[in-house]
mmCIF file of C-alpha atoms in Angstrom:
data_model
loop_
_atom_site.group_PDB
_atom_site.id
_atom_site.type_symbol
_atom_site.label_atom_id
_atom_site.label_comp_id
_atom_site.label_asym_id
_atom_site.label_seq_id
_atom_site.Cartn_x
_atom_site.Cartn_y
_atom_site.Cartn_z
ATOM 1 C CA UNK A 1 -19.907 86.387 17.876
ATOM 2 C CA UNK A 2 -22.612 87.983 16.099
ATOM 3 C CA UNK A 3 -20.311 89.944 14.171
ATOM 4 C CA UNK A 4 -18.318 87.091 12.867
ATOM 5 C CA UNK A 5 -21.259 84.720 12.619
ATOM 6 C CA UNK A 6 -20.150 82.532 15.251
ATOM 7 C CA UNK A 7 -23.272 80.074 16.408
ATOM 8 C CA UNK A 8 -23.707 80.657 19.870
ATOM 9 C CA UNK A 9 -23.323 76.972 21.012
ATOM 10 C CA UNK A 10 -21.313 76.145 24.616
ATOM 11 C CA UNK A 11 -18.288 75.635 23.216
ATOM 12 C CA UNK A 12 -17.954 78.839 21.176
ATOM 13 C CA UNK A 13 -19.717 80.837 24.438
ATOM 14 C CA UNK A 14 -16.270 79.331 26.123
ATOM 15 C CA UNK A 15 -13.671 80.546 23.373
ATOM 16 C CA UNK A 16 -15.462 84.154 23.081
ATOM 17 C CA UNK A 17 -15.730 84.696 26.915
ATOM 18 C CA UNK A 18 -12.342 83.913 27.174
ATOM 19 C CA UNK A 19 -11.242 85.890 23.992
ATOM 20 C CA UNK A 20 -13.297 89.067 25.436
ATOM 21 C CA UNK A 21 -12.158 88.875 28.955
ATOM 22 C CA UNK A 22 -8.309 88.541 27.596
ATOM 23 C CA UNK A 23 -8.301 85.537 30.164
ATOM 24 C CA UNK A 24 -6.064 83.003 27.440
ATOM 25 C CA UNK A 25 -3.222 85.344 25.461
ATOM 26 C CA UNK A 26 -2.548 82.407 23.299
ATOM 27 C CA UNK A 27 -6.364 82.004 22.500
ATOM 28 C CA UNK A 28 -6.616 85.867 22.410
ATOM 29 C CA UNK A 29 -3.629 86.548 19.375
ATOM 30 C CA UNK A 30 -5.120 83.461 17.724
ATOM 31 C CA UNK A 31 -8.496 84.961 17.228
ATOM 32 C CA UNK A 32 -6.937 88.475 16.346
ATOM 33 C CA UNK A 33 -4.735 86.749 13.846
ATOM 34 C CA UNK A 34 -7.866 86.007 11.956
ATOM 35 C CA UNK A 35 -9.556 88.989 12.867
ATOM 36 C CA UNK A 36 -7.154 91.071 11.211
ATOM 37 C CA UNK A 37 -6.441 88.828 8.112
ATOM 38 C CA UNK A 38 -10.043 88.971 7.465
ATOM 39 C CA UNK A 39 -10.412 84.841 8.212
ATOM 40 C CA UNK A 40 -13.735 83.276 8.337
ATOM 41 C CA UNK A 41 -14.638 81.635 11.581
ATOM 42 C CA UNK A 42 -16.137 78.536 9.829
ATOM 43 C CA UNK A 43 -17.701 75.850 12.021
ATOM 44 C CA UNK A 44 -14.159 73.835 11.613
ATOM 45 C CA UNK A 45 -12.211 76.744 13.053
ATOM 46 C CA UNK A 46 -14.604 77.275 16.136
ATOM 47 C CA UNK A 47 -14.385 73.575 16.186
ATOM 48 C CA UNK A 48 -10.627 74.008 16.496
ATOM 49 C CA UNK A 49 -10.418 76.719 18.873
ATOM 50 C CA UNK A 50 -12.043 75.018 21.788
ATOM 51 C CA UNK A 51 -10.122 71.949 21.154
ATOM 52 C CA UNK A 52 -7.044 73.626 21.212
ATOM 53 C CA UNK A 53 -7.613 75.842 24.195
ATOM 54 C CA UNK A 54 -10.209 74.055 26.139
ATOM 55 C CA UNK A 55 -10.420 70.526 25.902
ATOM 56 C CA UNK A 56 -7.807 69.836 27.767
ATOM 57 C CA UNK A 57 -9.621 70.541 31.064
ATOM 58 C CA UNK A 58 -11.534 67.738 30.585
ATOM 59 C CA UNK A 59 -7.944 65.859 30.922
ATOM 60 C CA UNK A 60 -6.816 68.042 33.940
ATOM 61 C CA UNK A 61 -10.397 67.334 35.573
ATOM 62 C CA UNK A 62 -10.321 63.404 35.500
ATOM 63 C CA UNK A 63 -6.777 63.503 36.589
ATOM 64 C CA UNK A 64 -7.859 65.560 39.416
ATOM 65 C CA UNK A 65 -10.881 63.525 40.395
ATOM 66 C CA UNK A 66 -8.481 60.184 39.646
ATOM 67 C CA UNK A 67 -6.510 61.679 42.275
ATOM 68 C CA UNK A 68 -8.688 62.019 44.662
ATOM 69 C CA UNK A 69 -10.495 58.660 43.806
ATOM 70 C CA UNK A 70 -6.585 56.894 44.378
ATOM 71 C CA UNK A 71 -6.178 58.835 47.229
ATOM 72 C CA UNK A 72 -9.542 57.572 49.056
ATOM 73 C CA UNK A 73 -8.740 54.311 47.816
ATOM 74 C CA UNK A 74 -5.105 54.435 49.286
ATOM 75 C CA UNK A 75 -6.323 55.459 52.723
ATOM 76 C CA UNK A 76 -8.934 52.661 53.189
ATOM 77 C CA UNK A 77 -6.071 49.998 52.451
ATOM 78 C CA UNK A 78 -4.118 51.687 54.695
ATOM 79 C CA UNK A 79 -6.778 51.511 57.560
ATOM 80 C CA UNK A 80 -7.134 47.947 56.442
ATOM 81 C CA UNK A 81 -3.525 46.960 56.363
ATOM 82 C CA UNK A 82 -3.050 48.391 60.048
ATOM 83 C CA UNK A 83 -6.295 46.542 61.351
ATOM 84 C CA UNK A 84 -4.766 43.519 60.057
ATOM 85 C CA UNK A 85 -1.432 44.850 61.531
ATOM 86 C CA UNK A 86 -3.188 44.783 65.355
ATOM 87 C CA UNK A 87 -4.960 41.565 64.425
ATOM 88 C CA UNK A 88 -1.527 39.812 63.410
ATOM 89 C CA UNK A 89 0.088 40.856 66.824
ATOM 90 C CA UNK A 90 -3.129 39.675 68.819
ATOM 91 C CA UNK A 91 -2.806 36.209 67.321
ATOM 92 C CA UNK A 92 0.818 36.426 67.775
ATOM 93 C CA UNK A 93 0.500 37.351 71.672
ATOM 94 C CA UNK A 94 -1.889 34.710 71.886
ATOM 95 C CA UNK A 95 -0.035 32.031 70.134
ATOM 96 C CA UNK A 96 2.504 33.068 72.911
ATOM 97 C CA UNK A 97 0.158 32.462 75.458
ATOM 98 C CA UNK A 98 -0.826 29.001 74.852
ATOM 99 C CA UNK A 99 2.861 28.278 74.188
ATOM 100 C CA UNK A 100 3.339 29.029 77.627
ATOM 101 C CA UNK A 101 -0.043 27.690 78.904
ATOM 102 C CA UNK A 102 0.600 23.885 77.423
ATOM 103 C CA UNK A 103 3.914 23.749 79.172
ATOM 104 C CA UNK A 104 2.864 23.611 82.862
ATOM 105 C CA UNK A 105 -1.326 22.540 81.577
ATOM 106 C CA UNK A 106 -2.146 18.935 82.483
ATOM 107 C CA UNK A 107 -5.966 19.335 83.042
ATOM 108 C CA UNK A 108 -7.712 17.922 79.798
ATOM 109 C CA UNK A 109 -10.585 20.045 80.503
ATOM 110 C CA UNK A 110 -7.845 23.180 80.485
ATOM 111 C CA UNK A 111 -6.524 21.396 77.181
ATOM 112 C CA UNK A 112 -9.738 21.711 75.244
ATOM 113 C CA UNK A 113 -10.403 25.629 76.731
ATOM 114 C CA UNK A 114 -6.951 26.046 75.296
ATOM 115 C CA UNK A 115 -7.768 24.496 72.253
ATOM 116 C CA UNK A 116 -10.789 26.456 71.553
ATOM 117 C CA UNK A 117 -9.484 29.508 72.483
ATOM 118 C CA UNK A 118 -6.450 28.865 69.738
ATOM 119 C CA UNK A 119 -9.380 27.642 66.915
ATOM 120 C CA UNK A 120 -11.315 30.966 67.815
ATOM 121 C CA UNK A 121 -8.147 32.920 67.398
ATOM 122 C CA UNK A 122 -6.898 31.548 64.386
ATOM 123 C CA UNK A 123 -10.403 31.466 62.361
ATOM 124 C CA UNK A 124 -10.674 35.584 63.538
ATOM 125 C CA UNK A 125 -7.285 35.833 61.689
ATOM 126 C CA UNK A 126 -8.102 33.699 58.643
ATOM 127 C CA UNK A 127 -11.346 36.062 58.041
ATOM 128 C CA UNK A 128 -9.444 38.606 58.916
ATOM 129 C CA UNK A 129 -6.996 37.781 55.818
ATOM 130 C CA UNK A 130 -9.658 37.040 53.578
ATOM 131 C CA UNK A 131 -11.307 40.618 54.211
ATOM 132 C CA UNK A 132 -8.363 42.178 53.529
ATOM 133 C CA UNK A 133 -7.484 40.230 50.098
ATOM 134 C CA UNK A 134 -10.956 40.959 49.278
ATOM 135 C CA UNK A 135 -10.294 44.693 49.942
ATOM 136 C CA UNK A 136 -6.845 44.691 48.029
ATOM 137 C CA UNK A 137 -8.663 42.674 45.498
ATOM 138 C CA UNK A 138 -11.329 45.517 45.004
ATOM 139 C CA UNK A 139 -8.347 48.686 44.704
ATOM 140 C CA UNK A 140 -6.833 46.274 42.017
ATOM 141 C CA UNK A 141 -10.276 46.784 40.026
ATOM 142 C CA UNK A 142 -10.694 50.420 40.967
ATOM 143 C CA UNK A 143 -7.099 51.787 39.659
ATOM 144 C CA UNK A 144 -7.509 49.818 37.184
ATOM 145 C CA UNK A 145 -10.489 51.376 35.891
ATOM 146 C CA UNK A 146 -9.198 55.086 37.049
ATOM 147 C CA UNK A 147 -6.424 53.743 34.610
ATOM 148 C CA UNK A 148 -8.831 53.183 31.496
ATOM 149 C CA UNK A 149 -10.850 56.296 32.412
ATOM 150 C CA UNK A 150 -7.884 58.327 32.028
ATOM 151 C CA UNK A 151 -6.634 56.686 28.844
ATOM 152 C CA UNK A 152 -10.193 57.066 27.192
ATOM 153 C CA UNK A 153 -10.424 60.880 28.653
ATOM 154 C CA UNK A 154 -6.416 61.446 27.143
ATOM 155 C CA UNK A 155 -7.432 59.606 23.996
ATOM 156 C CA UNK A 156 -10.779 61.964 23.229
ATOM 157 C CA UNK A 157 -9.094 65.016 24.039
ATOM 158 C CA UNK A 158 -6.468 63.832 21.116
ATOM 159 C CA UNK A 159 -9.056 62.883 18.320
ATOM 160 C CA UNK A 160 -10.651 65.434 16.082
ATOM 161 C CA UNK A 161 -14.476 65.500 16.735
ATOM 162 C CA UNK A 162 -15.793 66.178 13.325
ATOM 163 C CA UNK A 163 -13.349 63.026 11.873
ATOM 164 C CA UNK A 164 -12.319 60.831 14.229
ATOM 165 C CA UNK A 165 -8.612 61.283 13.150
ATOM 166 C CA UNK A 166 -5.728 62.751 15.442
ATOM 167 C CA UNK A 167 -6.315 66.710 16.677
ATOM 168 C CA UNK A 168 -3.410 69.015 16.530
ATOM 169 C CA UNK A 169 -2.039 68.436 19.761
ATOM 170 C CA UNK A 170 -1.753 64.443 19.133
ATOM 171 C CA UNK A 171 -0.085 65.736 15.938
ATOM 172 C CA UNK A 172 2.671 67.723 17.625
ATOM 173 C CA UNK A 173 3.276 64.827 20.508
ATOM 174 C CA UNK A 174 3.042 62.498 18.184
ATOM 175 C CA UNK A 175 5.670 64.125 15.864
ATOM 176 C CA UNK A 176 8.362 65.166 18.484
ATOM 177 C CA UNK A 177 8.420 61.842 19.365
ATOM 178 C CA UNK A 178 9.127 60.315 16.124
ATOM 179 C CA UNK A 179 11.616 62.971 15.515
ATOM 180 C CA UNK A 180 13.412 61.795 18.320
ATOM 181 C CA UNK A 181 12.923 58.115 17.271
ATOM 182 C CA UNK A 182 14.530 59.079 14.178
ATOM 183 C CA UNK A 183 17.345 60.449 16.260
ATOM 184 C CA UNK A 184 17.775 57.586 17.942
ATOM 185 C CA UNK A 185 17.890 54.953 15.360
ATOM 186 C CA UNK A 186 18.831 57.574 12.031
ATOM 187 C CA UNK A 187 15.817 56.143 10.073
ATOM 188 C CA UNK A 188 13.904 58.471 7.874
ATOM 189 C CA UNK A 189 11.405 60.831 8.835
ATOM 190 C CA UNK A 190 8.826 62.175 6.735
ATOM 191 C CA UNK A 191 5.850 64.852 6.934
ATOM 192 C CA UNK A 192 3.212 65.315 4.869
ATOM 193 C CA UNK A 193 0.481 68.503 4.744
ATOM 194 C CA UNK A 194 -2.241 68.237 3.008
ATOM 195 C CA UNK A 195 -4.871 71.244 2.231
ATOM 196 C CA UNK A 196 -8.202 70.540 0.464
ATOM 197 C CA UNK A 197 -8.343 73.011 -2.839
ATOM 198 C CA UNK A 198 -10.991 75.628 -2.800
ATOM 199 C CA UNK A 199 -12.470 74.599 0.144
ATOM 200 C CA UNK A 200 -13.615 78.154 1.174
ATOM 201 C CA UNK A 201 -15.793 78.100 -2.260
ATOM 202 C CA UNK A 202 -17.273 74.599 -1.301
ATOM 203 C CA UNK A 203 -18.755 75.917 1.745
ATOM 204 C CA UNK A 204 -19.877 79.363 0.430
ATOM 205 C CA UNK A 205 -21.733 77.561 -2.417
ATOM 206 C CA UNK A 206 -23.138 74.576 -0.503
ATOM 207 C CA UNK A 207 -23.038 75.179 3.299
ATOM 208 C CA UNK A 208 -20.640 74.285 6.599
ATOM 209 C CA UNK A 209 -22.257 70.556 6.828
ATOM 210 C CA UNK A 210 -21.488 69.605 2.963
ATOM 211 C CA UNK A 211 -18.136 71.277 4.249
ATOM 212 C CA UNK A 212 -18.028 68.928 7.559
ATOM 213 C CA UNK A 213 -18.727 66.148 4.846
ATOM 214 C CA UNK A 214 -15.974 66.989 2.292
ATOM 215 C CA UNK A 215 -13.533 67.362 5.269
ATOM 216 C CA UNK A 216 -14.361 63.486 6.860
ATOM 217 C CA UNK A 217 -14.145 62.420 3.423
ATOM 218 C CA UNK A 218 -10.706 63.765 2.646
ATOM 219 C CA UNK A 219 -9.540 62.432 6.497
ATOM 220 C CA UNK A 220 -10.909 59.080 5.221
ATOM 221 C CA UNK A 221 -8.666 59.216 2.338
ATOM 222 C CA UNK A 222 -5.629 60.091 4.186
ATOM 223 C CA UNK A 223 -6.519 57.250 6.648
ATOM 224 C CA UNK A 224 -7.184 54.585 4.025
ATOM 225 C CA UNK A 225 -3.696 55.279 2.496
ATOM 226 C CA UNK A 226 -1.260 55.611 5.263
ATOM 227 C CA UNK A 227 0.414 52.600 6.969
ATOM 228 C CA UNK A 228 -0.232 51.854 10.534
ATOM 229 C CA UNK A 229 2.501 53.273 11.687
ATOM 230 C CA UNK A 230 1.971 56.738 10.272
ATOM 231 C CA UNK A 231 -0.483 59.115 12.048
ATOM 232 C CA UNK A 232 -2.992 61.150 10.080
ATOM 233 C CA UNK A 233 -4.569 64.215 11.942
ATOM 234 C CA UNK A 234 -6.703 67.231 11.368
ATOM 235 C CA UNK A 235 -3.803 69.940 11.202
ATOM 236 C CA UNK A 236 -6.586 72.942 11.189
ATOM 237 C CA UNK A 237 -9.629 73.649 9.112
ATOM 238 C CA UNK A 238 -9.226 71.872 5.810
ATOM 239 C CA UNK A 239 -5.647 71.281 6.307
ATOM 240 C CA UNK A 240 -4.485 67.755 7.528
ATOM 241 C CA UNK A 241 -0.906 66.154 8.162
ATOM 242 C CA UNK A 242 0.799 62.675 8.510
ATOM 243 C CA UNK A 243 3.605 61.971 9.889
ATOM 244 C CA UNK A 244 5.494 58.940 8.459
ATOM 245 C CA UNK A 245 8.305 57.595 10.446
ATOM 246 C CA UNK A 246 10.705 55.254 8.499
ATOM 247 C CA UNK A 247 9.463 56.300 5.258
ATOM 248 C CA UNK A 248 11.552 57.761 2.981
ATOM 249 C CA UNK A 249 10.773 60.660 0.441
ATOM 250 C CA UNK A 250 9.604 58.386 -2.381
ATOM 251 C CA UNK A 251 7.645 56.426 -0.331
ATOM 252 C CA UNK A 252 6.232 59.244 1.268
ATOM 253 C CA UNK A 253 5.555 60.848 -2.420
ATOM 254 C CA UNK A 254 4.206 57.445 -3.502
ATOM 255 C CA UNK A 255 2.108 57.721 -0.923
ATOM 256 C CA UNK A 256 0.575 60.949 -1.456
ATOM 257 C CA UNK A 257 0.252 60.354 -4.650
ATOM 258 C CA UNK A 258 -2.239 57.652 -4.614
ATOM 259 C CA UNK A 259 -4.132 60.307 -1.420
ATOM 260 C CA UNK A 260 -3.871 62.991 -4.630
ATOM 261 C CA UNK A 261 -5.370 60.360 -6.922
ATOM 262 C CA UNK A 262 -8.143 59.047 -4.611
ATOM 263 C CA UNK A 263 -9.466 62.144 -3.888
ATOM 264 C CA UNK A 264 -9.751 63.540 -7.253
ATOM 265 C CA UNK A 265 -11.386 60.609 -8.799
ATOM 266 C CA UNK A 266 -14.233 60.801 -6.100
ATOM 267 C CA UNK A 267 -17.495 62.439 -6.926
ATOM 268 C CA UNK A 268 -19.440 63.583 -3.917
ATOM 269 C CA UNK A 269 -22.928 63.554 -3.820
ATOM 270 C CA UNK A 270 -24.750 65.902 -0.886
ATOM 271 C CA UNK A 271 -26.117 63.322 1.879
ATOM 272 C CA UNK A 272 -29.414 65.696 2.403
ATOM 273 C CA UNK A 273 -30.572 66.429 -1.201
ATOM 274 C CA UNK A 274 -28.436 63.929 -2.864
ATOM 275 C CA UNK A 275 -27.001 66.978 -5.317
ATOM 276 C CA UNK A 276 -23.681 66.191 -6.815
ATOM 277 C CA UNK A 277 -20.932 68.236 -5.754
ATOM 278 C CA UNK A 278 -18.675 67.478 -8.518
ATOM 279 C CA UNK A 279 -14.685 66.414 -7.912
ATOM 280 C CA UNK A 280 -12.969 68.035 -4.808
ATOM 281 C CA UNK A 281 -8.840 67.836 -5.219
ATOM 282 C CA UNK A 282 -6.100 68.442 -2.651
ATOM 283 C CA UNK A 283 -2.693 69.458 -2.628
ATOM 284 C CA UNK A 284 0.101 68.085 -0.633
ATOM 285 C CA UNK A 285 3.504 69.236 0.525
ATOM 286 C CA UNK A 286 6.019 66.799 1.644
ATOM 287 C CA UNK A 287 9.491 66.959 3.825
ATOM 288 C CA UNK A 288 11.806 64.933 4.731
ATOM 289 C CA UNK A 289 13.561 65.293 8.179
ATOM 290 C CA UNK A 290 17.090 66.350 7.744
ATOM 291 C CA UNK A 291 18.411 65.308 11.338
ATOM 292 C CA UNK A 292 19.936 68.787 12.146
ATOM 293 C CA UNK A 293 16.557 71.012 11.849
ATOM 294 C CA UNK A 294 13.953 71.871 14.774
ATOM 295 C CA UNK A 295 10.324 70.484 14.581
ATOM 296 C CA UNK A 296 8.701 74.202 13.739
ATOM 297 C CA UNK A 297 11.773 74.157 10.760
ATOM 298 C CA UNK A 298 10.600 70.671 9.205
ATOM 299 C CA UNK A 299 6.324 71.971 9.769
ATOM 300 C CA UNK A 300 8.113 75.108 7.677
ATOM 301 C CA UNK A 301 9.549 73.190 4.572
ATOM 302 C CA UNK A 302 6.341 70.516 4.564
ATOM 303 C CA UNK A 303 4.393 74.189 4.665
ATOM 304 C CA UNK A 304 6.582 75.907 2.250
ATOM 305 C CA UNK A 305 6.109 72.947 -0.323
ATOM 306 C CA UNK A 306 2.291 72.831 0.470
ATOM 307 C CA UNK A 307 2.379 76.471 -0.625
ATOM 308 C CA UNK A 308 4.305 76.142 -4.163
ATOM 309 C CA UNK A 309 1.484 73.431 -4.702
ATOM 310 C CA UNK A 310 -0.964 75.778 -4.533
ATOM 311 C CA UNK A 311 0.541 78.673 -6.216
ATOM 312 C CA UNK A 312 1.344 76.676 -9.042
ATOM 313 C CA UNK A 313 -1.712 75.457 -9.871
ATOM 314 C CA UNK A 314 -3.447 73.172 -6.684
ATOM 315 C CA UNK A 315 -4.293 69.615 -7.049
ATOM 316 C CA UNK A 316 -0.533 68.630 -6.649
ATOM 317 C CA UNK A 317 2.270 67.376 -4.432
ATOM 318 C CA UNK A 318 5.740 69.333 -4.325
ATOM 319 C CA UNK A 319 8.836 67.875 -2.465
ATOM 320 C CA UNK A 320 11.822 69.641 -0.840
ATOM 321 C CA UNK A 321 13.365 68.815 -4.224
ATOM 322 C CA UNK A 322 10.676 71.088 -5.999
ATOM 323 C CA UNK A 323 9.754 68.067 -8.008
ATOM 324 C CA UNK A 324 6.183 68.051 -8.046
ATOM 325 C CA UNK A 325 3.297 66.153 -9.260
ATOM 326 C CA UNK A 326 0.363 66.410 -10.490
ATOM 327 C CA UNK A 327 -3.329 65.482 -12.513
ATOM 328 C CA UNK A 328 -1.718 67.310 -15.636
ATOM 329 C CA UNK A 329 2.037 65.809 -15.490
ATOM 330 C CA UNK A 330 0.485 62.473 -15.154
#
C-alpha cells in the first residue's frame, strides 16, 4: 500500500489483505492489471475496488440476519397459532358440554352455573383471538420493516459513494435487463460512456478531493440531462455510463451532446481556496443495441467509440456510424 500510495483507511486494509493473501482471484488480476500497466491507484479506484469486491457483504449480512429475524418471527406465530389451536378445541369441547348439559338441566341454579361457565369460556377465547391478531398484527410490521431494511441495504450497495449515482454493478443489472426489455418489445437500446478528458492531469496538478469534486460534478451533469428512465452510473474512475432504453441513436447523440456542451461551458472554482480550475471537457462514445450482439459486445462498440473520441482529439462524441461531434465542428 505504501508502495502504491494507497491511504491506509478500512476499506483499502480490506482490498490489500485480500489482494496479498490471494483470498479473491477476481480482486487479485484486477489489482495486477494495474500493477503491470503502471495505473495509479487514485482515491476513485480504491473507492472502486472495495465496492466491487466487498460491499456486497453488507447485502449477504442483512439477508442473513433478515433470515434469522423471519425465522424467529415465524416460530413465535407458530407457537401462537397452535395455543390458539388447543384453545379453539377447549371451547369447542365445552360448547359440547353444555349442549349436552341443557338437554336433561332443569335446575335454574344449574342454568346460571352453566351459563357462567359458557361466558367464562367464551371471553378466554375472545382474548385469546385478540392476542393472537395482536401478535399477527406485530409480524405484519416486523417483515415489513426486514423488507425496507433490505431494500435500503440492496439500494446502498448499488449507489456510488463519492456521487450518489448508480455503481457498476447497478450498471450491469440494470443493463441486462433493459437489453432483454428491448428483446421483448424490439424498442431501441442505447449506451452511452462517458470519460472525463485529462482527468489524470487534474488531480496531479490540484489534488484527489478537487478530483472527487470534478467527478460529482460531471455525474451531476449526466444526471441533469438524462430522462428518468435512463440510468446514469459511475462506470470506474472518471469514466461514467447511461443506459437509455427506448432511445434511439439521435436521441441518444442529442443527448450527449447537450452532457458535452454542459460540461465544457462550466468553470470550476476549488471549494477550499476558491482557485479557478479552468474548463474540464468530456468525451462520449455512444452504441446502439443491434438485437443479435452480447452485453460485453455492445460495452465493446460504446468503448470502441469512446476511444476514437479520444484519439481524435477529446472533448467529443463518436457514434457506431463514426460520425462524431464536437466543440470545433460546432
Amino acid at each position: 500500500m505504501e508502495q502504491f500510495n494507497v491511504p491506509p483507511t478500512p476499506e483499502n486494509y480490506a482490498v490489500w489483505v485480500s489482494f496479498a493473501t490471494d483470498s479473491n482471484p477476481e480482486l487479485c488480476n484486477s489489482i495486477k492489471t494495474r500493477i503491470e500497466t503502471n495505473e495509479e491507484f487514485t482515491d476513485a479506484v480504491s473507492a472502486d475496488l472495495f465496492e466491487q469486491y466487498f460491499q456486497w457483504k453488507a447485502v449477504q449480512d442483512a439477508v442473513l440476519e433478515s433470515g434469522g429475524a423471519m425465522s424467529r418471527e415465524l416460530g413465535a406465530v407458530k407457537q401462537s397459532l397452535e395455543a390458539a389451536e388447543r384453545d379453539t378445541a377447549a371451547y369447542g369441547e365445552a360448547l359440547q358440554g353444555a349442549s349436552t348439559e341443557l338437554e336433561g338441566l332443569r335446575d335454574p341454579n344449574g342454568m346460571k352455573v352453566l351459563v357462567e361457565s359458557l361466558v367464562s369460556a367464551t371471553a378466554k377465547m375472545q382474548r385469546r383471538s385478540q392476542d393472537l391478531e395482536k401478535r399477527l398484527q406485530e409480524t405484519s410490521n416486523e417483515v415489513t420493516q426486514l423488507r425496507s431494511n433490505l431494500e435500503k441495504v440492496r439500494e446502498e450497495a448499488m449507489t456510488d459513494a463519492l456521487t450518489g449515482i448508480a455503481n457498476r454493478k447497478r450498471f450491469d443489472e440494470f443493463l441486462r435487463k433493459a437489453r432483454r426489455g428491448a428483446d421483448g418489445n424490439q424498442k431501441p437500446l442505447s449506451l452511452v460512456l462517458c470519460d472525463i478528458d485529462f482527468f489524470k492531469r487534474f488531480n496531479d496538478t490540484w489534488g484527489h478531493q478537487t478530483g472527487d469534486q470534478i467527478i460529482r460534478f460531471v455525474a451531476g451533469c449526466l444526471t441533469r440531462h438524462s430522462d428518468d428512465a435512463h440510468l446514469v452510473a459511475r462506470y470506474g474512475g472518471e469514466e461514467f455510463g447511461i443506459v437509455m432504453p427506448n432511445t434511439s441513436p439521435a436521441d441518444a447523440a442529442q443527448i450527449s451532446e447537450k452532457i458535452r456542451r454542459t460540461v465544457e461551458s462550466k468553470k470550476l472554482l476549488r471549494k477550499s481556496t476558491n482557485e479557478d480550475l479552468g474548463n474540464i471537457t468530456v468525451s462520449l462514445g455512444i452504441a446502439n443495441y443491434s438485437g443479435n450482439e452480447s452485453i460485453e459486445e455492445l460495452i465493446e462498440r460504446a468503448d470502441s467509440n469512446l476511444y476514437r473520441s479520444k484519439t481524435e482529439g477529446r472533448n467529443r462524441l463518436t457514434d457506431d456510424k463514426g460520425e462524431e461531434s464536437s466543440a470545433n465542428a460546432a
